[in-house]
Coordinates of C-alpha atoms in Angstrom, one line a residue:
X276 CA 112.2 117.8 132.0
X277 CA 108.7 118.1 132.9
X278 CA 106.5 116.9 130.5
X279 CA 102.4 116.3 129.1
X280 CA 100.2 115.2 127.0
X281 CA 99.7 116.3 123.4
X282 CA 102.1 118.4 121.8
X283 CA 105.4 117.6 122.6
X284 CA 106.9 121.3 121.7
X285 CA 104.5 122.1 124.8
X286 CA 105.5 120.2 126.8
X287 CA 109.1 121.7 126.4
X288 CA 107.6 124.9 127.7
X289 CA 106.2 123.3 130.8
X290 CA 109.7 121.5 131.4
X291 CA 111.1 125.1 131.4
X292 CA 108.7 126.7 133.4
X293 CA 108.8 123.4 136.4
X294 CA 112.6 122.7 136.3
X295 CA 113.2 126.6 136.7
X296 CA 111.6 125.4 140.4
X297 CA 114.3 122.8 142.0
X298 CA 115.0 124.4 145.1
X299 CA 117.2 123.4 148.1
X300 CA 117.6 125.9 151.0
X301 CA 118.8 128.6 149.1
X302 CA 118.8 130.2 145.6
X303 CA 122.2 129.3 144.4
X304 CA 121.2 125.7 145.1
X305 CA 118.3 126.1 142.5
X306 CA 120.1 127.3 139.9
X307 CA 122.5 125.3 140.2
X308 CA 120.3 122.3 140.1
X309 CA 118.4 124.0 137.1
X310 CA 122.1 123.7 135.1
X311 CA 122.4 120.5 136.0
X312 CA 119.4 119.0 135.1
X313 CA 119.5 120.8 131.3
X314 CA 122.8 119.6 131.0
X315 CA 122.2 115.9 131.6
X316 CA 119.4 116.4 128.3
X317 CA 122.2 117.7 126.5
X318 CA 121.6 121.4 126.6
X319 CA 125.0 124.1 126.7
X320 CA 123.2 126.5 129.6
X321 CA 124.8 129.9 130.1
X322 CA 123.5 133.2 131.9
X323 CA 124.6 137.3 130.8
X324 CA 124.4 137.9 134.4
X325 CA 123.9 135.9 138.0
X326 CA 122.6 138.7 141.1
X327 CA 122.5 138.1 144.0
X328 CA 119.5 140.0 145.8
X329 CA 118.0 140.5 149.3
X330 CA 115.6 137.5 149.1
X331 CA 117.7 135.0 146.8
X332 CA 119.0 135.5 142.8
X333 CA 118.2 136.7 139.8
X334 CA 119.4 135.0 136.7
X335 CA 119.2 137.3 133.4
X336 CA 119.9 136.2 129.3
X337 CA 119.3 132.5 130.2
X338 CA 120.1 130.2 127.1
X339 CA 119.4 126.7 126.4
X340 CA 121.3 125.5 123.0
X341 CA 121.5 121.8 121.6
X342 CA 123.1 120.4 118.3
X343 CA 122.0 117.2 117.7
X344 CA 123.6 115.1 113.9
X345 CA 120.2 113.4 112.7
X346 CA 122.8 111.5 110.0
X347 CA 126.2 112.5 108.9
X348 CA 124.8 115.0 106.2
X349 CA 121.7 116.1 108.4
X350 CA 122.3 118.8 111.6
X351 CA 120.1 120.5 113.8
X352 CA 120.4 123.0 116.0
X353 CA 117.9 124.3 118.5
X354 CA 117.9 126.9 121.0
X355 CA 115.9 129.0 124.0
X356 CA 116.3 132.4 125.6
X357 CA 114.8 132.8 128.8
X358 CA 115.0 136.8 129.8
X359 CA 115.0 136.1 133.5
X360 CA 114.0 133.7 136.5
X361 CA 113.9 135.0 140.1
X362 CA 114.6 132.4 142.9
X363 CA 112.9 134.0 146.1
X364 CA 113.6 132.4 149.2
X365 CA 110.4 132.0 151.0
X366 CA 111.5 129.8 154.1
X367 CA 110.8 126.7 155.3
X368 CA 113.4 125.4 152.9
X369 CA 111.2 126.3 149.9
X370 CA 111.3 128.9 146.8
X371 CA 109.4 130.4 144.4
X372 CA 110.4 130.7 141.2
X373 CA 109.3 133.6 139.0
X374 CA 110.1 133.5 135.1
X375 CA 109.6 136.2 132.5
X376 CA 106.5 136.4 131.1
X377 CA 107.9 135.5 127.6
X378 CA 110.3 132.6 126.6
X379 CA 111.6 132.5 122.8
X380 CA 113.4 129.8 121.0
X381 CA 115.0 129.3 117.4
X382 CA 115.9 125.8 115.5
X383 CA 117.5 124.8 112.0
X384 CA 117.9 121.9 110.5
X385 CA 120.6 121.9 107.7
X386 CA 121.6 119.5 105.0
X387 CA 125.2 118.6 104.1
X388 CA 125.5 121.5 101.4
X389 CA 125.4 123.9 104.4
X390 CA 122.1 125.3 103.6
X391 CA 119.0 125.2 105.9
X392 CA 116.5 122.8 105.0
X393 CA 113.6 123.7 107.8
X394 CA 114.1 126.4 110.2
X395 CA 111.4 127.7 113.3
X396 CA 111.0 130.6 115.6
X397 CA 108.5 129.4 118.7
X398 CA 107.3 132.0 121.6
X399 CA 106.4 130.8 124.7
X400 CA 103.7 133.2 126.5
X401 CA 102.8 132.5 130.4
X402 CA 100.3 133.8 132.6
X403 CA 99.8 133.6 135.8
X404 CA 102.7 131.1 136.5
X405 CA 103.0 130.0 140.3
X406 CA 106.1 127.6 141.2
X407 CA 107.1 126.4 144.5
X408 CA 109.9 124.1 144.9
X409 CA 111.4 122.5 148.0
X410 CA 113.3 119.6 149.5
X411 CA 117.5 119.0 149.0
X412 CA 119.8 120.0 145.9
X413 CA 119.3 116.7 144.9
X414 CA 116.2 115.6 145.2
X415 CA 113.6 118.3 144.6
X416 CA 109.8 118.5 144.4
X417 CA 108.0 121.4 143.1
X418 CA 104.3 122.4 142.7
X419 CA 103.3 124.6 140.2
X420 CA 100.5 126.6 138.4
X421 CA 99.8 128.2 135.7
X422 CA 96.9 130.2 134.5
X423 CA 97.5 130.4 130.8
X424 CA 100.2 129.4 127.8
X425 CA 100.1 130.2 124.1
X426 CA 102.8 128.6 122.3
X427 CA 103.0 130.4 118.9
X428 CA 105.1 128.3 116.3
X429 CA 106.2 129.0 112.8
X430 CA 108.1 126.4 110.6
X431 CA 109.6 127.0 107.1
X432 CA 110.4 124.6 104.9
X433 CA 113.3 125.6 102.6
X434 CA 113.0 124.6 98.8
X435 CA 115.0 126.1 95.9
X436 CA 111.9 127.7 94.4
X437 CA 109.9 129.0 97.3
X438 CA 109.7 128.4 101.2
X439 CA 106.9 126.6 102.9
X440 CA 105.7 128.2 105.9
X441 CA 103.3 126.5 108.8
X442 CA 102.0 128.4 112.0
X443 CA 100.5 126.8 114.7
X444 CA 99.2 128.0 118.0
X445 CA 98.9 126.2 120.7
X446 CA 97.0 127.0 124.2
X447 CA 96.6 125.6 127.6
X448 CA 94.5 126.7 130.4
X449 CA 94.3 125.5 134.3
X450 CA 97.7 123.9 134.4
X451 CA 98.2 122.2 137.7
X452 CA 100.9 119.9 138.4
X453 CA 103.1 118.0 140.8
X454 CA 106.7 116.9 139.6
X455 CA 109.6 115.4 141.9
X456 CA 113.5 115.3 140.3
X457 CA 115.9 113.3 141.7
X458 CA 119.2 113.5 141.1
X459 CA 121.2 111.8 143.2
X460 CA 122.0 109.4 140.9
X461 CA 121.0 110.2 137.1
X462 CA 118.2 111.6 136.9
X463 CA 114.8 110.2 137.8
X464 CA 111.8 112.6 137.0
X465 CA 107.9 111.7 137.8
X466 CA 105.1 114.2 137.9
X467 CA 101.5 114.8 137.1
X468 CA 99.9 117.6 135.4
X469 CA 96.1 118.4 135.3
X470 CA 95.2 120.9 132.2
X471 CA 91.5 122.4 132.2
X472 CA 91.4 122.8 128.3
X473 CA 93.8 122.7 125.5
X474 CA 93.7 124.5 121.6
X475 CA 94.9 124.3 117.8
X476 CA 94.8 126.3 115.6
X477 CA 97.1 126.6 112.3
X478 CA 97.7 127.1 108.9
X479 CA 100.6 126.2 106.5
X480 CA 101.4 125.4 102.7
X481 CA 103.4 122.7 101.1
X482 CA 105.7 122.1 98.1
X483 CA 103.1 120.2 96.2
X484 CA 101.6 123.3 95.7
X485 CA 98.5 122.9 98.6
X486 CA 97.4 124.4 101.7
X487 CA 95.9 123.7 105.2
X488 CA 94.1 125.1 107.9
X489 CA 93.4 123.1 111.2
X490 CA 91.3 124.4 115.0
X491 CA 90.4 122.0 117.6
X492 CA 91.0 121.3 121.3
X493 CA 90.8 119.4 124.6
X494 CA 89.1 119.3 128.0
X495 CA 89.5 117.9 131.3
X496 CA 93.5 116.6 130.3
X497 CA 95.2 114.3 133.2
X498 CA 98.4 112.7 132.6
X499 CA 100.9 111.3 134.7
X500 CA 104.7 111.0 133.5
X501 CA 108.1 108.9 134.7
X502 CA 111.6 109.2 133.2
X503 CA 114.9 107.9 134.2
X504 CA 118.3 108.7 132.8
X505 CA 121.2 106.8 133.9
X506 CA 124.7 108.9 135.1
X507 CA 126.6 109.6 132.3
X508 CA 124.0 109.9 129.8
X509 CA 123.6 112.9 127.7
X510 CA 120.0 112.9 125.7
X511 CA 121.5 115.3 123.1
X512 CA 121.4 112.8 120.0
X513 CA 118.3 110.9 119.4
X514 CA 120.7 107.7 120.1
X515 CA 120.9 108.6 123.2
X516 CA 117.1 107.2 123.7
X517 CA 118.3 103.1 123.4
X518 CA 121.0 103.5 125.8
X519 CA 120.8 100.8 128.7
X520 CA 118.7 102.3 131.3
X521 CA 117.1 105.2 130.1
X522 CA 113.2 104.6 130.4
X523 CA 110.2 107.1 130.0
X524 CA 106.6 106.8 130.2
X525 CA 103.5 109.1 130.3
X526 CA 100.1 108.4 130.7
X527 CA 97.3 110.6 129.6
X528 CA 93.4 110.8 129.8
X529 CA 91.2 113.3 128.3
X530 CA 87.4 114.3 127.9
X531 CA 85.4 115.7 125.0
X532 CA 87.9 116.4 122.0
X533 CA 87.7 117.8 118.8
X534 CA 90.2 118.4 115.4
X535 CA 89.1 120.3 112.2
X536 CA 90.7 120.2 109.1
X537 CA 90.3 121.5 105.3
X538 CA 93.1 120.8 103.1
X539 CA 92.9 123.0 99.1
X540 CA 95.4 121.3 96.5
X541 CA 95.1 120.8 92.4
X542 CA 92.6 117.2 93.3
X543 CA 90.2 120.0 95.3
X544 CA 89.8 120.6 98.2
X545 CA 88.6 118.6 101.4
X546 CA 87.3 118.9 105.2
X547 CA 87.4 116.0 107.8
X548 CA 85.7 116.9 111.7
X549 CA 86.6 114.7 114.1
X550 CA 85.4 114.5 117.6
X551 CA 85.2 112.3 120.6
X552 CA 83.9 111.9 124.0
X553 CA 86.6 110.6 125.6
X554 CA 90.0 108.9 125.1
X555 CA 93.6 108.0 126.7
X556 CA 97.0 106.9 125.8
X557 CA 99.9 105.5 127.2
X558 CA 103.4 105.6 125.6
X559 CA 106.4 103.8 127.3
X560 CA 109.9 103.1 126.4
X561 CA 111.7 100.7 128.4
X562 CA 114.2 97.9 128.4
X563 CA 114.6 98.0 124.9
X564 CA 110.9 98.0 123.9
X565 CA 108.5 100.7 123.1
X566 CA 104.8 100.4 123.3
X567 CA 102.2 102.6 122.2
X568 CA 98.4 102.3 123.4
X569 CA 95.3 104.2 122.9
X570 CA 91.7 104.3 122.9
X571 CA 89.0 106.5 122.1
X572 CA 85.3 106.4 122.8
X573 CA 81.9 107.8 120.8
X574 CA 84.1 108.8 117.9
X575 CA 82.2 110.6 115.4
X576 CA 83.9 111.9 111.8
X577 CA 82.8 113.8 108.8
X578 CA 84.3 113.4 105.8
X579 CA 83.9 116.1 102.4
X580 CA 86.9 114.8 99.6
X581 CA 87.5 115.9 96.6
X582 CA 85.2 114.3 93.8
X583 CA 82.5 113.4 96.3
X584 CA 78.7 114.2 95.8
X585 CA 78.3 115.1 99.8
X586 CA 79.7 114.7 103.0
X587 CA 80.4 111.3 105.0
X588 CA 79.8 110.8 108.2
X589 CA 81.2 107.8 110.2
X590 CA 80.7 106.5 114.0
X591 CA 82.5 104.3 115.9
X592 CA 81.0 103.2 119.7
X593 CA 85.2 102.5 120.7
X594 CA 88.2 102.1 119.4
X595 CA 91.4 101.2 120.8
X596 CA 94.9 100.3 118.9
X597 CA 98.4 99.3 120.5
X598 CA 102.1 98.5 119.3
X599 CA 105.2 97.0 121.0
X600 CA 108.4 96.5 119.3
X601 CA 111.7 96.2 120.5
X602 CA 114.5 99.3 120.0
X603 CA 117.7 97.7 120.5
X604 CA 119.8 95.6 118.5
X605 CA 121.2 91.9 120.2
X606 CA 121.4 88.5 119.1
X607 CA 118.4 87.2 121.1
X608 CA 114.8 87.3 119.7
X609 CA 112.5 90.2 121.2
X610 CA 108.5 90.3 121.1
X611 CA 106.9 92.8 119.4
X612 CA 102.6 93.0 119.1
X613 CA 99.6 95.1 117.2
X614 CA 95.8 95.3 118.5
X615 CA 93.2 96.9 117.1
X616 CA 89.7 96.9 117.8
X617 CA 87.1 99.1 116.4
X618 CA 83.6 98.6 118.0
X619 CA 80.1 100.1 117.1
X620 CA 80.9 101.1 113.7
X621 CA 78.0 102.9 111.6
X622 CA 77.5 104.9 108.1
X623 CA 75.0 107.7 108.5
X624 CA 71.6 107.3 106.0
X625 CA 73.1 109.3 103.6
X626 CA 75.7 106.7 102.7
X627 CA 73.3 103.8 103.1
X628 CA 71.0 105.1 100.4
X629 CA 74.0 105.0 98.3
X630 CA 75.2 101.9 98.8
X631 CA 71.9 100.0 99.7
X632 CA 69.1 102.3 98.4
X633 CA 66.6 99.0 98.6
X634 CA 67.5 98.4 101.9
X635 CA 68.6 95.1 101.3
X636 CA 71.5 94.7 103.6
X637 CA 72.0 94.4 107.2
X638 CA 73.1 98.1 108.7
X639 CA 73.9 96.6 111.6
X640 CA 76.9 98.1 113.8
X641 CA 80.4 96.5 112.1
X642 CA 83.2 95.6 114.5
X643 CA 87.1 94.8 113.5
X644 CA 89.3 92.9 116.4
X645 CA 93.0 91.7 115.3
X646 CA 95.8 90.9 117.5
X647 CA 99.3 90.1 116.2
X648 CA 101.9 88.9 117.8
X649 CA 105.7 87.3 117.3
X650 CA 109.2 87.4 117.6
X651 CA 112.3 89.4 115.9
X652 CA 115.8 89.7 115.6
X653 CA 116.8 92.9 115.9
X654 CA 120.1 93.6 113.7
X655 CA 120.5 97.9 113.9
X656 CA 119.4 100.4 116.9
X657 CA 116.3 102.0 116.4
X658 CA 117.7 105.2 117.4
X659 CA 120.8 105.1 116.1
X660 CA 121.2 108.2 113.7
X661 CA 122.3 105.6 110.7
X662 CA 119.5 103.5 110.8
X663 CA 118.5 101.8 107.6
X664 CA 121.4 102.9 106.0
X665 CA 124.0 100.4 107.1
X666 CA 125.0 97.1 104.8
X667 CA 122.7 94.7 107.0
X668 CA 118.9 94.6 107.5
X669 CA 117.5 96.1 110.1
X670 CA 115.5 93.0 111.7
X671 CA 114.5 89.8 111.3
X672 CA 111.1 88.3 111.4
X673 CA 111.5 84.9 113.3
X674 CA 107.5 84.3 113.6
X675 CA 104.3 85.8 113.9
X676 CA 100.7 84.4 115.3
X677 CA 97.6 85.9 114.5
X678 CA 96.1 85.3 118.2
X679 CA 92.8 86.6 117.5
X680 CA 91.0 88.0 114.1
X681 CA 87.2 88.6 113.7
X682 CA 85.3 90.8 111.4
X683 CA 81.6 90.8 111.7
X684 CA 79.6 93.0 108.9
X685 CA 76.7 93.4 106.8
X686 CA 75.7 90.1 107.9
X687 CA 79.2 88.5 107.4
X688 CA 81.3 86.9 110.6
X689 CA 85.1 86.0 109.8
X690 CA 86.8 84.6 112.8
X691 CA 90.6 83.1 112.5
X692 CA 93.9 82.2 114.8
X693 CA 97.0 80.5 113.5
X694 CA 100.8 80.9 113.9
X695 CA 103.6 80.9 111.4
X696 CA 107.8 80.7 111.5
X697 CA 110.1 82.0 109.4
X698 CA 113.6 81.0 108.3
X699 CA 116.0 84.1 109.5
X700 CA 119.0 82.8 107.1
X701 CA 116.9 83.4 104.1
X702 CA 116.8 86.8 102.3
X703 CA 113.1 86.3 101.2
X704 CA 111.8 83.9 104.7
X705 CA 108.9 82.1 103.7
X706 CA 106.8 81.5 106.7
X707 CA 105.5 77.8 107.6
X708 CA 102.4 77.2 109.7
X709 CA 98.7 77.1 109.6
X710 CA 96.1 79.4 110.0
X711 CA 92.3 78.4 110.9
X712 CA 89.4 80.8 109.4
X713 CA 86.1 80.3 109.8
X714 CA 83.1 82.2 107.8
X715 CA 79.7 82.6 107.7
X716 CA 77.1 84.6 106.4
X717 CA 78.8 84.4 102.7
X718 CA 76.0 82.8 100.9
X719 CA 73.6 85.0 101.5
X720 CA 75.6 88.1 101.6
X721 CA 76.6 87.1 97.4
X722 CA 72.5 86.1 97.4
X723 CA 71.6 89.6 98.4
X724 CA 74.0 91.1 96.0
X725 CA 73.0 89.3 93.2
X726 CA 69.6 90.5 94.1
X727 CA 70.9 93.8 94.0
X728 CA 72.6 93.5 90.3
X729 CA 76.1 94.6 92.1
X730 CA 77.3 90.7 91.5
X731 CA 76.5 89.2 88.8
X732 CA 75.1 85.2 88.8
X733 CA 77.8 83.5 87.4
X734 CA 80.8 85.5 89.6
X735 CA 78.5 84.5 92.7
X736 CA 78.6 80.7 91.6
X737 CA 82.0 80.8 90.8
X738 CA 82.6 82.4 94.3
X739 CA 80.3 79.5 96.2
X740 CA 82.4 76.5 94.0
X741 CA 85.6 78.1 95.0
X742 CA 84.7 78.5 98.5
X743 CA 83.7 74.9 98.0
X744 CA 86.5 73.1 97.1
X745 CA 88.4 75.0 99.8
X746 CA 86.9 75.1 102.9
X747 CA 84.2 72.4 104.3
X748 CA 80.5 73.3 105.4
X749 CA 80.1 73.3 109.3
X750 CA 76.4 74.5 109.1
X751 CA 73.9 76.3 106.8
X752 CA 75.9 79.1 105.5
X753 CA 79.0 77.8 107.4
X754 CA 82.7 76.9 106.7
X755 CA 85.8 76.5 107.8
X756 CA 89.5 75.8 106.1
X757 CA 93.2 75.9 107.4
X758 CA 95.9 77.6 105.3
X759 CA 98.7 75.6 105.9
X760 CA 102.4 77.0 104.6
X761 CA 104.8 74.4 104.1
X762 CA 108.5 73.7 104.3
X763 CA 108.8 73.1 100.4
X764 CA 106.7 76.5 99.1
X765 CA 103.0 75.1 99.0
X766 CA 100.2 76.7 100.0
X767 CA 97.1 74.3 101.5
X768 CA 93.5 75.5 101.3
X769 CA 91.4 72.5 103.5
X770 CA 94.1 70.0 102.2
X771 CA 93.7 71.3 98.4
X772 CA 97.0 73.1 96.9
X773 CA 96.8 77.0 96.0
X774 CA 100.3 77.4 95.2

């Protein structure tokens, strides 16, 4: 299924349009191949009618249906209607594929009472779709274009008093792509997909009584996609994604980006911009891990909540976050990790004169780096419907190492590292280990607030004694300590007991 950035209902549109396009030598072999693929993801696929014409076939009252049981109680239900796809032999072994103009799909999702709990109604609308497909029944590669989509999507939410309805919109421009299947043995999908610009735009209510509006949008979108599904595997139950074998991963980049938001609810109401320059992702799932990474560049936000006097704006030079954990269950330990590093960040004047209104403190660019890392047992499958519901935890922390922290703002530096183990028989684990932190900067940081009258003497003595008796001086306005967990249940500050 042919797949990019963003939204992932999107990208279920693409997938239609591009698989419509496996092609051998003839039309039959395309469909064919097209019933297949779905098939493998689960999908019941069924026709009214099959033609054969001059050129090739025409396929009419295409559906696409799925059930998938999110727990015992909890079923969904999701399906597309496709009005018709031509398969026009062109020669040279290749076809073109042409699909109607409009694709609609329905979904429910319904609780153990039998009544719907969410329901939506999408509508797919193409323009200007161009899709070329060649090479054997079994291992096909397509090119494909596509002017315009507008994905219109409307989802209720179902209460006893009222429903919740949200609309969104979504819209592409300049689609471009490459994808290759292979099916020969499972299914083996890569492709790459270039989108000129991309849109929001939406609006929807809630059962606490609030409401939202959102618009924003993307340019210059590149992303680059790989999936493999073993024979025998059906992706019809979200299970289905931990089963030995099955690997994905898509890799995005984008230029300028934007996202705005007001939210109206009993507190008041609130508006947060966002924009950036640049940014990229990468999200993977593979051998039993998933990872998640992401970065964006000259990230500006303004912020208006309820209860404040004006509007906040923020700034961040870069930012970039990742996650790996392990998905599968197994009696070995897995890794598992979390960075996050925000660079360059500033508070406009505004907030300054708030906070600062002497001018007192640094205003300086902050920064934030932390990376984590450790080990876990992992007792239940991430994806299995039943997770966190059955008699046994689902993991076990084994240890954990803080490889790298360092904060450095308004003219304070914290740096630290340590690692710590934990006890997986115990049903609280304690950890033991030792952590080093070192500090600076935090004498004359409670110095300038006492000058300030935000900290009053005596607190900022009491702060400097503690900070005494716990860590040792390595400098004018510098100190160190290591927090050192032990076997028994102590804490150790610089060889003094906390707990």
């Amino acid at each position: 299924m042919a797949r990019i950035t963003g939204v992932a209902v999107t990208a279920t549109c693409l997938a239609m349009i591009g698989s419509a396009g496996f092609a051998d030598v003839t039309a039959q072999d395309v469909w064919e191949n097209v019933q297949d693929l779905y098939r493998g993801m689960g999908f019941e696929v069924s026709a009214r009618s099959v033609t054969p014409t001059e050129k090739g076939l025409t396929v009419s009252g295409i559906t696409l249906a799925r059930d998938n049981n999110v727990t015992d109680e909890v079923k969904t239900s999701n399906s597309f209607t496709v009005p018709q796809i031509e398969f026009i032999e062109i020669g040279d072994g290749r076809v073109r594929v042409d699909v109607s103009d409009q694709i609609k799909g329905v979904g429910k999702t319904v609780g153990g009472d039998g009544k719907d709990l969410v329901s939506s109604t999408t509508e797919f609308d193409l323009t200007g779709d161009d899709i070329v497909a060649s090479g054997d029944p079994k291992n096909v590669h397509y090119q494909m274009g596509l002017e315009a989509l507008t994905l219109g999507m409307r989802q209720t939410v179902h209460q006893p008093e009222a429903d919740f309805p949200t609309d969104l919109t979504f819209g592409l421009t300049g689609v471009k792509g490459d994808y290759t299947v292979d099916l020969r043995e499972g299914s083996q999908q890569t492709g790459s997909y270039h989108i000129d610009s991309a849109s929001l735009n939406g609006k929807g209510t809630d059962p606490a009584g609030g409401s939202f509006t959102v618009s924003g949008g993307a340019q210059q979108i590149d992303s680059k996609m790989a999936t493999a599904i073993p024979a025998g595997v059906k992706l019809e139950a979200v299970g289905a994604y931990g089963a030995p074998g099955v690997s994905s991963q898509l890799d995005s980049t984008t230029g300028p980006i934007k996202l705005d938001l007001e939210t109206q609810s009993e507190d008041g109401d609130a508006k947060i911009h966002f924009a950036a320059d640049h940014g990229s992702q990468t999200v993977s799932m593979m051998d039993g891990t998933a990872r998640y990474h992401a970065i964006g560049d000259a990230i500006k936000m303004d912020v208006l909540a309820p209860n404040m006097p004006f509007e906040a704006s923020f700034g961040l030079d870069h930012a970039e976050g990742g996650l790996s954990f392990p998905t599968t269950k197994g009696d070995a330990l897995k890794p598992f990790g979390v960075d996050l590093a925000l660079k360059g960040v500033t508070l406009d004047d505004q907030i300054w004169r708030m906070l600062d209104p002497q001018g007192k403190l640094p205003h300086d660019p902050a920064q934030l780096e932390l990376k984590l890392s450790g080990h876990a047992k992992v007792n239940q499958d991430l994806f299995d419907e039943n997770f966190g519901q059955l008699p046994v935890s689902p993991g076990e922390l084994r240890d954990l190492n803080l490889d790298m922290l360092h904060l450095n703002a308004v003219g304070l530096d914290l740096t630290g590292n340590g690692a710590v183990t934990f006890d997986g028989g115990s049903a609280m684990p304690w950890p033991v280990g030792k952590v080093h932190l070192a500090l600076s900067g935090a004498k004359g940081l409670m110095g300038t607030l006492t000058e300030m009258g935000l900290l009053p003497q005596d607190q900022a003595m009491f702060a400097q004694m503690i900070l005494g008796l716990y860590a040792r001086s390595t400098g004018d306005d510098a100190m160190e300590t290591d927090l050192e967990f032990t076997q028994d249940g102590h804490i150790l500050a610089n060889g003094q007991t906390i707990q």
